Amino acid sequence: MRPFQPLVLVALAIPVLSETHYLYSGFFSGSTIVGLEFDDATLTLTLENNITTQATSGSKWIALDEQKQNLYVATTGYFQSYALTTNGSLSYSSQVALSSNCTNTNFISTSPSTPYTVFGTPYSTSCPTLAISVSTTGALQSALTNVTYDATAGVHGTSLSPASDFLYSADDMGNAVWTHSFNSTTGTAVQLQRLSAPSGANPRHLATHPNGRWVYVVYEELNQLATYERDVQTGLLTDANTTYPLIPAAYTNTSSYWADEVLFSIPSSDANSTSPKYLITGTRSRTTSSSGYISAFALDASSGAITEQLFLIPSTGSGGSANAVSPAPFGEQYFAITDSGSNFVEVWRIDEDGKSAESVAHLDLGNGPANVVWVS
Ligand SMILES: *[C@@H]1O[C@H](CO)[C@@H](O)[C@H](O)[C@H]1NC(C)=O
Ligand SMILES: *[C@@H]1O[C@H](CO)[C@@H](O)[C@H](O)[C@H]1NC(C)=O
Ligand SMILES: *[C@@H]1O[C@H](CO)[C@@H](O)[C@H](O)[C@H]1NC(C)=O
Ligand SMILES: *[C@@H]1O[C@H](CO)[C@@H](O)[C@H](O)[C@H]1NC(C)=O
Ligand SMILES: *[C@@H]1O[C@H](CO)[C@@H](O)[C@H](O)[C@H]1NC(C)=O
Ligand SMILES: *[C@@H]1O[C@H](CO)[C@@H](O)[C@H](O)[C@H]1NC(C)=O
Ligand SMILES: *[C@@H]1O[C@H](CO)[C@@H](O)[C@H](O)[C@H]1NC(C)=O
Ligand SMILES: *[C@@H]1O[C@H](CO)[C@@H](O)[C@H](O)[C@H]1NC(C)=O
């Protein structure tokens, strides 16, 4: 285990029990990553740090390690790692280069337990996901293996099983969902399953329930959320053939939208960590003048099954290429949204009754944000 040294970024104001929270946002272009602060008492979002990185062609996806000591960055041609500094900045550590025709880095999944393997995916035809080893401080070291697909595949998102012994891949170009087993001792992956998705679905991102019984998949092209049952022993998936709309059901212009992200809310530290309350999704509109959509689902506390689609409401903007939702670690009702159509980050809050949500803090930026990660 690596030593755990939480960053001192939380300030308690008196007499109101307010807390500030720190988050990083990546961008689709440029070399800047920003550090933002959200104050949950005044509901304000402020830009604290403009950080110049060595990610010269954008930071299209960013991910934190389990200890929140390292930020992993997907930039064209490389997966890079940066150590978080106590002043909210980033210090470059290392990078792993990709093969010449698989340089379009788009997604990163991190293992929550030792040996903390990092999985990085370039989005181009037939490109593998790289399983990357990390040092004792969490810096990226080298590719352990290629998690391979087939000639038609173009994987956009991945999700690990709770014990990091299975990797699920959303194959947007090949219209499928893949299952591989992963042995962290040998650093090897074995292909177990390729499930074709319904015609025109195009799986983009997916999320494995922390109890291991479900994988929820965003069908980008159909603008639907699909449910897959997971066998907790074999890791194999079965399409439950149940979907939910991620744009209003009456809309026939599905090609004007492209559904994007799905993530679980994060239970507070005193709650059952295998039982998140919400599943939250973001859908982008392809026209900057039309809004995208945000939806949330209620999950059964013991099985993790979806019990109800709580709401499906317009986002503030189109989302651009983003509308990436990022649930907050300090309260299950909070999540952030990035919009690269109108260049802003917002923090949203789900209402007490769970039936709606709204933006509670908005910050305009000079560039198009991709996704954010919460440090505190
Ligand atoms: C960050 O950069 C933006 C745009 O260049 C500028 O407006 C802002 O003041 C800077 N903020 C900090 C904290 O450096
Ligand atoms: C933040 O800390 C790092 C060392 O941890 C230092 O190199 C950097 O200059 C500091 N940045 C600011 C803005 O103080
Ligand atoms: C990369 O390019 C080579 C040569 O054009 C091709 O054979 C190969 O299939 C491409 N894709 C990958 C993933 O290597
Ligand atoms: C992964 O595949 C690439 C070619 O696509 C190859 O250059 C590289 O050596 C492979 N890496 C591992 C760890 O097998
Ligand atoms: C992983 O590989 C090691 C070494 O070959 C083996 O002992 C272990 O049983 C494997 N783990 C699983 C879950 O297959
Ligand atoms: C979903 O449909 C497929 C194809 O018809 C079928 O093989 C599978 O068993 C169905 N899943 C469930 C949970 O019924
Ligand atoms: C899709 O159609 C609906 C209903 O006609 C309309 O309100 C909406 O603006 C359209 N969306 C886009 C992105 O064009
Ligand atoms: C957490 O919830 C799971 C069901 O999702 C249950 O099996 C487990 O016992 C619960 N743990 C605690 C500590 O309540």
Short mmCIF file of C-alpha atoms and ligand atoms in Angstrom, two decimals:
data_model
loop_
_atom_site.label_atom_id
_atom_site.label_comp_id
_atom_site.label_asym_id
_atom_site.label_seq_id
_atom_site.Cartn_x
_atom_site.Cartn_y
_atom_site.Cartn_z
CA MET A 1 0.00 0.00 0.00
CA ARG A 2 1.11 3.50 -0.71
CA PRO A 3 1.13 5.96 2.19
CA PHE A 4 -2.05 7.96 2.28
CA GLN A 5 -1.50 11.70 2.54
CA PRO A 6 -4.73 13.53 1.89
CA LEU A 7 -4.34 17.01 0.47
CA VAL A 8 -5.08 19.87 2.79
CA LEU A 9 -7.63 21.59 0.61
CA VAL A 10 -10.70 21.57 2.81
CA ALA A 11 -11.40 24.68 4.83
CA LEU A 12 -14.02 24.92 7.57
CA ALA A 13 -15.59 28.33 8.02
CA ILE A 14 -17.21 29.38 11.30
CA PRO A 15 -20.04 29.70 12.28
CA VAL A 16 -21.66 28.29 9.11
CA LEU A 17 -20.52 24.74 8.55
CA SER A 18 -19.43 25.27 4.98
CA GLU A 19 -16.91 23.29 3.10
CA THR A 20 -14.95 23.96 -0.03
CA HIS A 21 -14.23 21.21 -2.48
CA TYR A 22 -11.47 20.99 -5.08
CA LEU A 23 -11.77 19.64 -8.60
CA TYR A 24 -9.68 19.51 -11.76
CA SER A 25 -11.02 20.00 -15.28
CA GLY A 26 -9.34 18.80 -18.45
CA PHE A 27 -9.89 20.37 -21.90
CA PHE A 28 -10.30 19.09 -25.46
CA SER A 29 -7.41 21.29 -26.66
CA GLY A 30 -4.44 23.23 -25.33
CA SER A 31 -2.07 22.34 -22.49
CA THR A 32 -3.96 23.92 -19.57
CA ILE A 33 -5.75 21.94 -16.86
CA VAL A 34 -7.61 24.06 -14.31
CA GLY A 35 -8.12 23.65 -10.59
CA LEU A 36 -11.57 24.76 -9.41
CA GLU A 37 -13.09 25.29 -5.99
CA PHE A 38 -16.75 24.70 -5.11
CA ASP A 39 -18.15 26.18 -1.91
CA ASP A 40 -21.24 24.23 -0.86
CA ALA A 41 -22.50 27.01 1.48
CA THR A 42 -22.31 29.97 -0.89
CA LEU A 43 -22.82 27.68 -3.93
CA THR A 44 -19.99 29.29 -5.85
CA LEU A 45 -17.54 27.77 -8.28
CA THR A 46 -14.25 29.63 -8.75
CA LEU A 47 -11.13 29.18 -10.86
CA GLU A 48 -8.18 28.74 -8.49
CA ASN A 49 -5.35 27.46 -10.67
CA ASN A 50 -4.43 27.65 -14.36
CA ILE A 51 -1.96 24.78 -14.63
CA THR A 52 0.30 24.48 -17.66
CA THR A 53 0.94 20.80 -18.30
CA GLN A 54 2.98 18.77 -20.78
CA ALA A 55 -0.26 17.55 -22.35
CA THR A 56 0.18 19.78 -25.40
CA SER A 57 -2.76 18.46 -27.43
CA GLY A 58 -5.52 18.59 -24.86
CA SER A 59 -6.49 16.49 -21.85
CA LYS A 60 -9.48 14.70 -23.39
CA TRP A 61 -9.93 12.48 -20.34
CA ILE A 62 -8.56 12.79 -16.82
CA ALA A 63 -8.77 10.33 -13.90
CA LEU A 64 -7.57 10.29 -10.30
CA ASP A 65 -5.97 7.32 -8.58
CA GLU A 66 -7.67 5.79 -5.53
CA GLN A 67 -5.46 7.71 -3.07
CA LYS A 68 -6.07 10.98 -4.93
CA GLN A 69 -2.35 11.60 -5.19
CA ASN A 70 -2.00 11.31 -8.98
CA LEU A 71 -3.88 12.63 -11.98
CA TYR A 72 -3.76 10.54 -15.16
CA VAL A 73 -4.20 12.47 -18.39
CA ALA A 74 -5.11 11.25 -21.90
CA THR A 75 -3.42 13.51 -24.46
CA THR A 76 -2.85 12.66 -28.12
CA GLY A 77 -0.20 9.93 -28.32
CA TYR A 78 0.33 9.54 -24.57
CA PHE A 79 -1.10 8.64 -21.21
CA GLN A 80 0.63 10.91 -18.69
CA SER A 81 0.75 11.05 -14.91
CA TYR A 82 1.05 14.07 -12.63
CA ALA A 83 1.45 14.15 -8.86
CA LEU A 84 -1.05 16.38 -7.06
CA THR A 85 0.73 19.14 -5.12
CA THR A 86 -0.51 20.53 -1.81
CA ASN A 87 -1.16 23.94 -3.41
CA GLY A 88 -3.66 22.45 -5.90
CA SER A 89 -1.24 22.32 -8.80
CA LEU A 90 0.17 19.32 -10.70
CA SER A 91 3.72 18.07 -11.04
CA TYR A 92 4.58 16.02 -14.16
CA SER A 93 5.83 12.48 -13.39
CA SER A 94 5.88 10.25 -16.46
CA GLN A 95 4.17 9.15 -19.67
CA VAL A 96 3.48 6.02 -21.69
CA ALA A 97 3.55 6.40 -25.48
CA LEU A 98 1.01 4.78 -27.81
CA SER A 99 1.66 3.03 -31.12
CA SER A 100 1.55 5.34 -34.14
CA ASN A 101 -1.98 4.62 -35.39
CA CYS A 102 -3.59 4.40 -31.97
CA THR A 103 -2.84 7.90 -30.67
CA ASN A 104 -6.41 9.19 -30.11
CA THR A 105 -6.45 8.70 -26.33
CA ASN A 106 -9.98 9.04 -24.99
CA PHE A 107 -10.59 7.20 -21.75
CA ILE A 108 -8.92 6.02 -18.53
CA SER A 109 -10.12 3.57 -15.85
CA THR A 110 -8.20 3.09 -12.60
CA SER A 111 -8.16 0.10 -10.25
CA PRO A 112 -9.17 0.90 -6.66
CA SER A 113 -6.86 -1.71 -5.11
CA THR A 114 -3.27 -2.91 -5.32
CA PRO A 115 -1.45 -3.06 -7.77
CA TYR A 116 -3.55 -0.09 -9.00
CA THR A 117 -3.32 -0.99 -12.69
CA VAL A 118 -4.46 1.82 -15.02
CA PHE A 119 -6.40 1.05 -18.23
CA GLY A 120 -6.07 3.59 -21.05
CA THR A 121 -8.06 3.44 -24.28
CA PRO A 122 -7.33 5.11 -27.63
CA TYR A 123 -10.46 5.53 -29.78
CA SER A 124 -9.68 4.32 -33.32
CA THR A 125 -10.49 1.19 -35.31
CA SER A 126 -9.03 -1.98 -33.82
CA CYS A 127 -6.95 -0.19 -31.16
CA PRO A 128 -6.36 -2.12 -27.92
CA THR A 129 -6.83 -0.83 -24.37
CA LEU A 130 -3.47 -0.64 -22.62
CA ALA A 131 -3.12 -2.08 -19.11
CA ILE A 132 -0.43 0.12 -17.51
CA SER A 133 1.54 -0.56 -14.35
CA VAL A 134 2.17 2.15 -11.74
CA SER A 135 5.08 2.81 -9.37
CA THR A 136 4.84 2.81 -5.57
CA THR A 137 3.94 6.53 -5.77
CA GLY A 138 1.28 5.87 -8.41
CA ALA A 139 3.20 7.24 -11.42
CA LEU A 140 2.53 5.46 -14.72
CA GLN A 141 5.31 3.00 -15.58
CA SER A 142 4.78 0.88 -18.69
CA ALA A 143 2.23 -1.09 -20.69
CA LEU A 144 1.75 -4.58 -19.22
CA THR A 145 -0.47 -5.89 -21.96
CA ASN A 146 -2.82 -4.97 -24.77
CA VAL A 147 -6.47 -5.77 -24.10
CA THR A 148 -7.41 -6.58 -27.68
CA TYR A 149 -10.70 -6.49 -29.60
CA ASP A 150 -11.40 -7.26 -33.27
CA ALA A 151 -10.90 -5.55 -36.63
CA THR A 152 -14.22 -3.66 -36.45
CA ALA A 153 -13.93 -2.49 -32.85
CA GLY A 154 -13.51 1.11 -31.71
CA VAL A 155 -13.76 1.17 -27.92
CA HIS A 156 -14.68 4.47 -26.28
CA GLY A 157 -15.12 3.62 -22.59
CA THR A 158 -14.21 0.95 -20.08
CA SER A 159 -15.28 -0.06 -16.57
CA LEU A 160 -13.69 -2.46 -14.09
CA SER A 161 -15.42 -5.04 -11.90
CA PRO A 162 -15.30 -4.26 -8.15
CA ALA A 163 -12.23 -6.51 -7.64
CA SER A 164 -10.60 -5.25 -10.89
CA ASP A 165 -10.53 -8.82 -12.20
CA PHE A 166 -12.77 -8.11 -15.21
CA LEU A 167 -12.72 -5.25 -17.70
CA TYR A 168 -15.86 -4.24 -19.62
CA SER A 169 -15.45 -2.29 -22.86
CA ALA A 170 -18.05 -0.19 -24.69
CA ASP A 171 -17.35 -0.68 -28.40
CA ASP A 172 -18.84 2.34 -30.15
CA MET A 173 -17.57 1.55 -33.68
CA GLY A 174 -18.17 -2.22 -33.51
CA ASN A 175 -21.54 -1.87 -31.70
CA ALA A 176 -20.75 -4.33 -28.92
CA VAL A 177 -19.92 -4.79 -25.24
CA TRP A 178 -16.79 -6.83 -24.43
CA THR A 179 -15.77 -8.77 -21.33
CA HIS A 180 -12.12 -9.60 -20.57
CA SER A 181 -10.73 -11.15 -17.42
CA PHE A 182 -7.63 -9.50 -16.03
CA ASN A 183 -5.04 -11.14 -13.80
CA SER A 184 -3.18 -8.43 -11.92
CA THR A 185 -0.45 -10.86 -10.79
CA THR A 186 0.55 -11.78 -14.34
CA GLY A 187 -0.67 -8.55 -15.93
CA THR A 188 -2.52 -10.51 -18.60
CA ALA A 189 -6.01 -10.21 -20.08
CA VAL A 190 -8.18 -12.92 -21.62
CA GLN A 191 -11.12 -12.21 -23.92
CA LEU A 192 -14.29 -13.91 -22.63
CA GLN A 193 -17.24 -12.36 -24.40
CA ARG A 194 -18.34 -10.05 -27.22
CA LEU A 195 -22.02 -9.20 -27.00
CA SER A 196 -23.46 -7.48 -30.05
CA ALA A 197 -25.60 -4.52 -29.07
CA PRO A 198 -28.98 -3.84 -30.73
CA SER A 199 -28.77 -2.43 -34.25
CA GLY A 200 -27.56 1.19 -34.23
CA ALA A 201 -26.98 1.29 -30.45
CA ASN A 202 -23.24 2.14 -30.39
CA PRO A 203 -22.23 1.65 -26.73
CA ARG A 204 -20.08 4.59 -25.57
CA HIS A 205 -19.54 4.48 -21.81
CA LEU A 206 -20.51 1.97 -19.13
CA ALA A 207 -20.49 1.67 -15.36
CA THR A 208 -20.26 -1.46 -13.19
CA HIS A 209 -22.37 -1.38 -10.02
CA PRO A 210 -20.14 -1.60 -6.92
CA ASN A 211 -22.05 -4.75 -5.84
CA GLY A 212 -20.95 -6.39 -9.11
CA ARG A 213 -24.42 -7.40 -10.24
CA TRP A 214 -25.07 -4.88 -13.03
CA VAL A 215 -23.30 -3.09 -15.85
CA TYR A 216 -25.21 -0.06 -17.12
CA VAL A 217 -24.36 0.95 -20.68
CA VAL A 218 -24.97 4.20 -22.58
CA TYR A 219 -26.11 3.60 -26.16
CA GLU A 220 -24.75 6.76 -27.75
CA GLU A 221 -26.62 6.56 -31.06
CA LEU A 222 -29.98 5.27 -29.75
CA ASN A 223 -29.76 7.74 -26.80
CA GLN A 224 -30.71 5.02 -24.34
CA LEU A 225 -29.44 3.53 -21.12
CA ALA A 226 -29.22 -0.27 -21.30
CA THR A 227 -29.04 -2.73 -18.42
CA TYR A 228 -26.78 -5.80 -18.44
CA GLU A 229 -26.89 -8.39 -15.67
CA ARG A 230 -23.49 -9.54 -14.43
CA ASP A 231 -22.66 -12.99 -13.05
CA VAL A 232 -20.56 -12.21 -9.99
CA GLN A 233 -18.64 -15.50 -10.29
CA THR A 234 -17.86 -15.72 -14.02
CA GLY A 235 -17.95 -11.99 -14.76
CA LEU A 236 -20.07 -12.69 -17.85
CA LEU A 237 -22.83 -10.32 -18.90
CA THR A 238 -26.38 -10.94 -20.10
CA ASP A 239 -28.29 -8.20 -21.88
CA ALA A 240 -31.40 -7.70 -19.75
CA ASN A 241 -33.08 -6.22 -22.85
CA THR A 242 -34.38 -3.28 -20.83
CA THR A 243 -33.60 0.27 -21.90
CA TYR A 244 -34.55 3.75 -20.73
CA PRO A 245 -34.72 6.89 -22.90
CA LEU A 246 -31.96 9.50 -22.47
CA ILE A 247 -33.83 12.06 -24.60
CA PRO A 248 -37.61 12.66 -24.38
CA ALA A 249 -39.39 9.53 -25.65
CA ALA A 250 -41.50 11.57 -28.09
CA TYR A 251 -38.45 12.91 -29.94
CA THR A 252 -37.91 11.29 -33.32
CA ASN A 253 -34.73 13.30 -34.06
CA THR A 254 -32.40 10.89 -32.25
CA SER A 255 -29.59 11.71 -34.71
CA SER A 256 -29.56 15.27 -33.28
CA TYR A 257 -28.28 13.84 -29.97
CA TRP A 258 -25.43 11.65 -28.80
CA ALA A 259 -25.69 10.20 -25.31
CA ASP A 260 -22.46 10.30 -23.39
CA GLU A 261 -21.78 9.51 -19.79
CA VAL A 262 -23.11 7.25 -17.02
CA LEU A 263 -21.77 7.16 -13.45
CA PHE A 264 -22.97 6.20 -9.99
CA SER A 265 -23.40 8.74 -7.21
CA ILE A 266 -20.82 8.33 -4.45
CA PRO A 267 -22.22 7.25 -1.07
CA SER A 268 -20.95 9.35 1.85
CA SER A 269 -18.33 7.70 4.06
CA ASP A 270 -20.87 6.58 6.67
CA ALA A 271 -23.14 4.94 4.10
CA ASN A 272 -22.97 1.51 2.48
CA SER A 273 -20.38 2.01 -0.22
CA THR A 274 -21.76 -0.82 -2.32
CA SER A 275 -25.16 0.83 -2.45
CA PRO A 276 -25.13 4.14 -4.37
CA LYS A 277 -28.44 5.98 -4.41
CA TYR A 278 -28.38 7.30 -7.97
CA LEU A 279 -27.17 6.49 -11.46
CA ILE A 280 -26.60 9.75 -13.38
CA THR A 281 -26.35 10.22 -17.16
CA GLY A 282 -25.48 13.03 -19.57
CA THR A 283 -26.63 13.34 -23.21
CA ARG A 284 -25.27 15.88 -25.69
CA SER A 285 -27.18 17.78 -28.36
CA ARG A 286 -25.31 18.05 -31.65
CA THR A 287 -26.55 21.65 -32.08
CA THR A 288 -25.10 24.29 -29.75
CA SER A 289 -28.43 26.17 -29.75
CA SER A 290 -30.38 23.15 -28.41
CA SER A 291 -29.88 21.76 -24.93
CA GLY A 292 -28.67 18.30 -24.05
CA TYR A 293 -30.31 16.13 -21.35
CA ILE A 294 -29.51 14.96 -17.85
CA SER A 295 -31.19 11.97 -16.27
CA ALA A 296 -31.00 10.14 -12.96
CA PHE A 297 -32.21 6.72 -11.90
CA ALA A 298 -33.07 5.38 -8.45
CA LEU A 299 -31.34 2.11 -7.52
CA ASP A 300 -32.60 -0.62 -5.24
CA ALA A 301 -30.52 -0.53 -2.04
CA SER A 302 -29.94 -4.26 -1.91
CA SER A 303 -29.93 -5.49 -5.54
CA GLY A 304 -28.64 -2.36 -7.32
CA ALA A 305 -31.39 -2.74 -9.95
CA ILE A 306 -32.97 0.38 -11.42
CA THR A 307 -36.28 0.99 -9.67
CA GLU A 308 -37.27 4.24 -11.40
CA GLN A 309 -36.10 6.86 -13.91
CA LEU A 310 -36.34 9.86 -11.62
CA PHE A 311 -36.09 12.66 -14.18
CA LEU A 312 -34.99 13.54 -17.70
CA ILE A 313 -34.39 17.28 -17.94
CA PRO A 314 -32.60 19.68 -20.30
CA SER A 315 -29.04 20.64 -19.42
CA THR A 316 -28.13 24.35 -19.46
CA GLY A 317 -26.33 24.07 -22.80
CA SER A 318 -25.86 21.50 -25.54
CA GLY A 319 -22.90 19.95 -23.75
CA GLY A 320 -20.83 20.34 -26.93
CA SER A 321 -18.62 17.25 -27.07
CA ALA A 322 -18.89 16.86 -23.30
CA ASN A 323 -21.95 16.98 -20.99
CA ALA A 324 -19.80 14.64 -18.92
CA VAL A 325 -21.37 14.21 -15.49
CA SER A 326 -19.07 13.71 -12.48
CA PRO A 327 -20.70 12.76 -9.16
CA ALA A 328 -19.25 14.49 -6.09
CA PRO A 329 -17.65 12.62 -3.18
CA PHE A 330 -19.13 14.88 -0.46
CA GLY A 331 -22.85 14.48 -1.08
CA GLU A 332 -24.77 12.06 -3.25
CA GLN A 333 -27.05 14.81 -4.51
CA TYR A 334 -24.21 16.79 -6.13
CA PHE A 335 -22.58 16.28 -9.53
CA ALA A 336 -20.59 18.42 -11.95
CA ILE A 337 -21.24 18.87 -15.68
CA THR A 338 -18.83 20.04 -18.39
CA ASP A 339 -20.05 21.88 -21.51
CA SER A 340 -17.65 22.40 -24.43
CA GLY A 341 -20.34 23.93 -26.68
CA SER A 342 -20.58 27.10 -24.57
CA ASN A 343 -17.43 26.48 -22.45
CA PHE A 344 -18.50 26.16 -18.82
CA VAL A 345 -18.50 23.87 -15.80
CA GLU A 346 -21.53 23.65 -13.53
CA VAL A 347 -22.34 21.95 -10.24
CA TRP A 348 -25.84 20.48 -10.10
CA ARG A 349 -27.87 19.33 -7.11
CA ILE A 350 -30.60 16.69 -7.09
CA ASP A 351 -33.68 17.82 -5.15
CA GLU A 352 -34.57 16.33 -1.77
CA ASP A 353 -37.41 14.26 -3.27
CA GLY A 354 -35.12 13.06 -6.09
CA LYS A 355 -37.63 14.17 -8.73
CA SER A 356 -35.55 16.90 -10.32
CA ALA A 357 -32.20 18.64 -10.28
CA GLU A 358 -30.82 22.05 -11.15
CA SER A 359 -27.58 23.90 -11.65
CA VAL A 360 -26.49 25.58 -8.40
CA ALA A 361 -23.14 26.99 -9.56
CA HIS A 362 -21.85 28.03 -13.00
CA LEU A 363 -18.35 29.00 -14.15
CA ASP A 364 -17.58 30.22 -17.67
CA LEU A 365 -14.22 29.17 -19.08
CA GLY A 366 -12.12 30.32 -22.01
CA ASN A 367 -11.87 26.86 -23.56
CA GLY A 368 -13.95 23.68 -23.95
CA PRO A 369 -13.79 21.48 -20.83
CA ALA A 370 -13.81 17.69 -21.32
CA ASN A 371 -14.36 16.06 -17.91
CA VAL A 372 -13.76 16.92 -14.27
CA VAL A 373 -12.57 14.89 -11.29
CA TRP A 374 -13.28 15.75 -7.66
CA VAL A 375 -10.35 15.71 -5.24
CA SER A 376 -12.41 16.60 -2.16
C1 LIG B 1 -6.70 31.75 -15.48
O1 LIG B 1 -6.71 32.13 -16.84
C2 LIG B 1 -7.84 32.90 -17.22
C3 LIG B 1 -7.83 33.07 -18.72
O2 LIG B 1 -6.54 33.32 -19.19
C4 LIG B 1 -7.84 34.20 -16.48
O3 LIG B 1 -8.98 34.96 -16.81
C5 LIG B 1 -7.87 33.91 -14.98
O4 LIG B 1 -7.75 35.11 -14.26
C6 LIG B 1 -6.73 33.00 -14.57
N1 LIG B 1 -6.97 32.61 -13.17
C7 LIG B 1 -5.98 32.32 -12.32
C8 LIG B 1 -6.40 31.96 -10.94
O5 LIG B 1 -4.81 32.35 -12.64
C1 LIG B 2 2.97 24.66 -6.05
O1 LIG B 2 3.85 23.73 -5.43
C2 LIG B 2 4.86 23.24 -6.31
C3 LIG B 2 5.69 22.23 -5.53
O2 LIG B 2 4.87 21.32 -4.89
C4 LIG B 2 5.73 24.38 -6.80
O3 LIG B 2 6.68 23.88 -7.73
C5 LIG B 2 4.85 25.42 -7.49
O4 LIG B 2 5.62 26.54 -7.84
C6 LIG B 2 3.72 25.86 -6.58
N1 LIG B 2 2.84 26.72 -7.35
C7 LIG B 2 2.34 27.85 -6.89
C8 LIG B 2 1.44 28.60 -7.81
O5 LIG B 2 2.59 28.25 -5.77
C1 LIG B 3 -2.24 0.19 -37.67
O1 LIG B 3 -1.71 0.36 -38.99
C2 LIG B 3 -1.28 -0.86 -39.59
C3 LIG B 3 -0.66 -0.51 -40.92
O2 LIG B 3 -1.47 0.38 -41.61
C4 LIG B 3 -2.46 -1.81 -39.72
O3 LIG B 3 -2.03 -3.03 -40.25
C5 LIG B 3 -3.09 -2.03 -38.35
O4 LIG B 3 -4.21 -2.85 -38.45
C6 LIG B 3 -3.47 -0.70 -37.72
N1 LIG B 3 -4.11 -0.84 -36.43
C7 LIG B 3 -3.51 -1.26 -35.32
C8 LIG B 3 -4.37 -1.34 -34.11
O5 LIG B 3 -2.36 -1.57 -35.26
C1 LIG B 4 0.69 -3.57 -27.83
O1 LIG B 4 0.49 -3.49 -29.24
C2 LIG B 4 1.36 -2.61 -29.91
C3 LIG B 4 0.94 -2.57 -31.37
O2 LIG B 4 -0.38 -2.21 -31.49
C4 LIG B 4 2.78 -3.08 -29.75
O3 LIG B 4 3.65 -2.16 -30.36
C5 LIG B 4 3.10 -3.19 -28.27
O4 LIG B 4 4.38 -3.77 -28.09
C6 LIG B 4 2.10 -4.05 -27.53
N1 LIG B 4 2.35 -3.94 -26.10
C7 LIG B 4 2.36 -4.99 -25.28
C8 LIG B 4 2.67 -4.70 -23.86
O5 LIG B 4 2.13 -6.12 -25.67
C1 LIG B 5 -3.33 -15.16 -11.76
O1 LIG B 5 -2.11 -15.71 -12.18
C2 LIG B 5 -1.40 -16.33 -11.10
C3 LIG B 5 -0.01 -16.72 -11.62
O2 LIG B 5 -0.14 -17.51 -12.77
C4 LIG B 5 -2.19 -17.52 -10.61
O3 LIG B 5 -1.54 -18.11 -9.52
C5 LIG B 5 -3.58 -17.03 -10.16
O4 LIG B 5 -4.37 -18.13 -9.82
C6 LIG B 5 -4.26 -16.25 -11.28
N1 LIG B 5 -5.48 -15.66 -10.74
C7 LIG B 5 -6.67 -15.94 -11.25
C8 LIG B 5 -7.82 -15.26 -10.61
O5 LIG B 5 -6.81 -16.68 -12.19
C1 LIG B 6 -32.24 -10.71 -24.27
O1 LIG B 6 -32.43 -11.06 -25.63
C2 LIG B 6 -31.47 -12.00 -26.11
C3 LIG B 6 -31.69 -12.14 -27.60
O2 LIG B 6 -33.03 -12.35 -27.87
C4 LIG B 6 -31.57 -13.29 -25.34
O3 LIG B 6 -30.56 -14.18 -25.77
C5 LIG B 6 -31.38 -13.00 -23.86
O4 LIG B 6 -31.56 -14.17 -23.11
C6 LIG B 6 -32.37 -11.94 -23.40
N1 LIG B 6 -32.08 -11.62 -22.02
C7 LIG B 6 -32.91 -11.84 -21.03
C8 LIG B 6 -32.44 -11.43 -19.65
O5 LIG B 6 -33.99 -12.32 -21.20
C1 LIG B 7 -35.54 17.55 -31.56
O1 LIG B 7 -36.94 17.62 -31.70
C2 LIG B 7 -37.62 18.28 -30.64
C3 LIG B 7 -39.12 18.09 -30.83
O2 LIG B 7 -39.49 18.50 -32.10
C4 LIG B 7 -37.20 19.74 -30.65
O3 LIG B 7 -37.83 20.42 -29.58
C5 LIG B 7 -35.68 19.78 -30.44
O4 LIG B 7 -35.21 21.11 -30.48
C6 LIG B 7 -34.97 18.98 -31.50
N1 LIG B 7 -33.55 18.90 -31.11
C7 LIG B 7 -32.55 19.30 -31.90
C8 LIG B 7 -31.16 19.14 -31.34
O5 LIG B 7 -32.69 19.74 -33.00
C1 LIG B 8 -24.33 -3.18 1.80
O1 LIG B 8 -25.32 -3.53 0.83
C2 LIG B 8 -25.18 -4.85 0.33
C3 LIG B 8 -26.25 -5.03 -0.72
O2 LIG B 8 -26.03 -4.14 -1.76
C4 LIG B 8 -25.38 -5.84 1.45
O3 LIG B 8 -25.19 -7.13 0.96
C5 LIG B 8 -24.35 -5.56 2.54
O4 LIG B 8 -24.60 -6.39 3.62
C6 LIG B 8 -24.45 -4.10 3.00
N1 LIG B 8 -23.39 -3.83 3.96
C7 LIG B 8 -23.60 -3.17 5.05
C8 LIG B 8 -22.40 -2.95 5.92
O5 LIG B 8 -24.68 -2.73 5.35
#
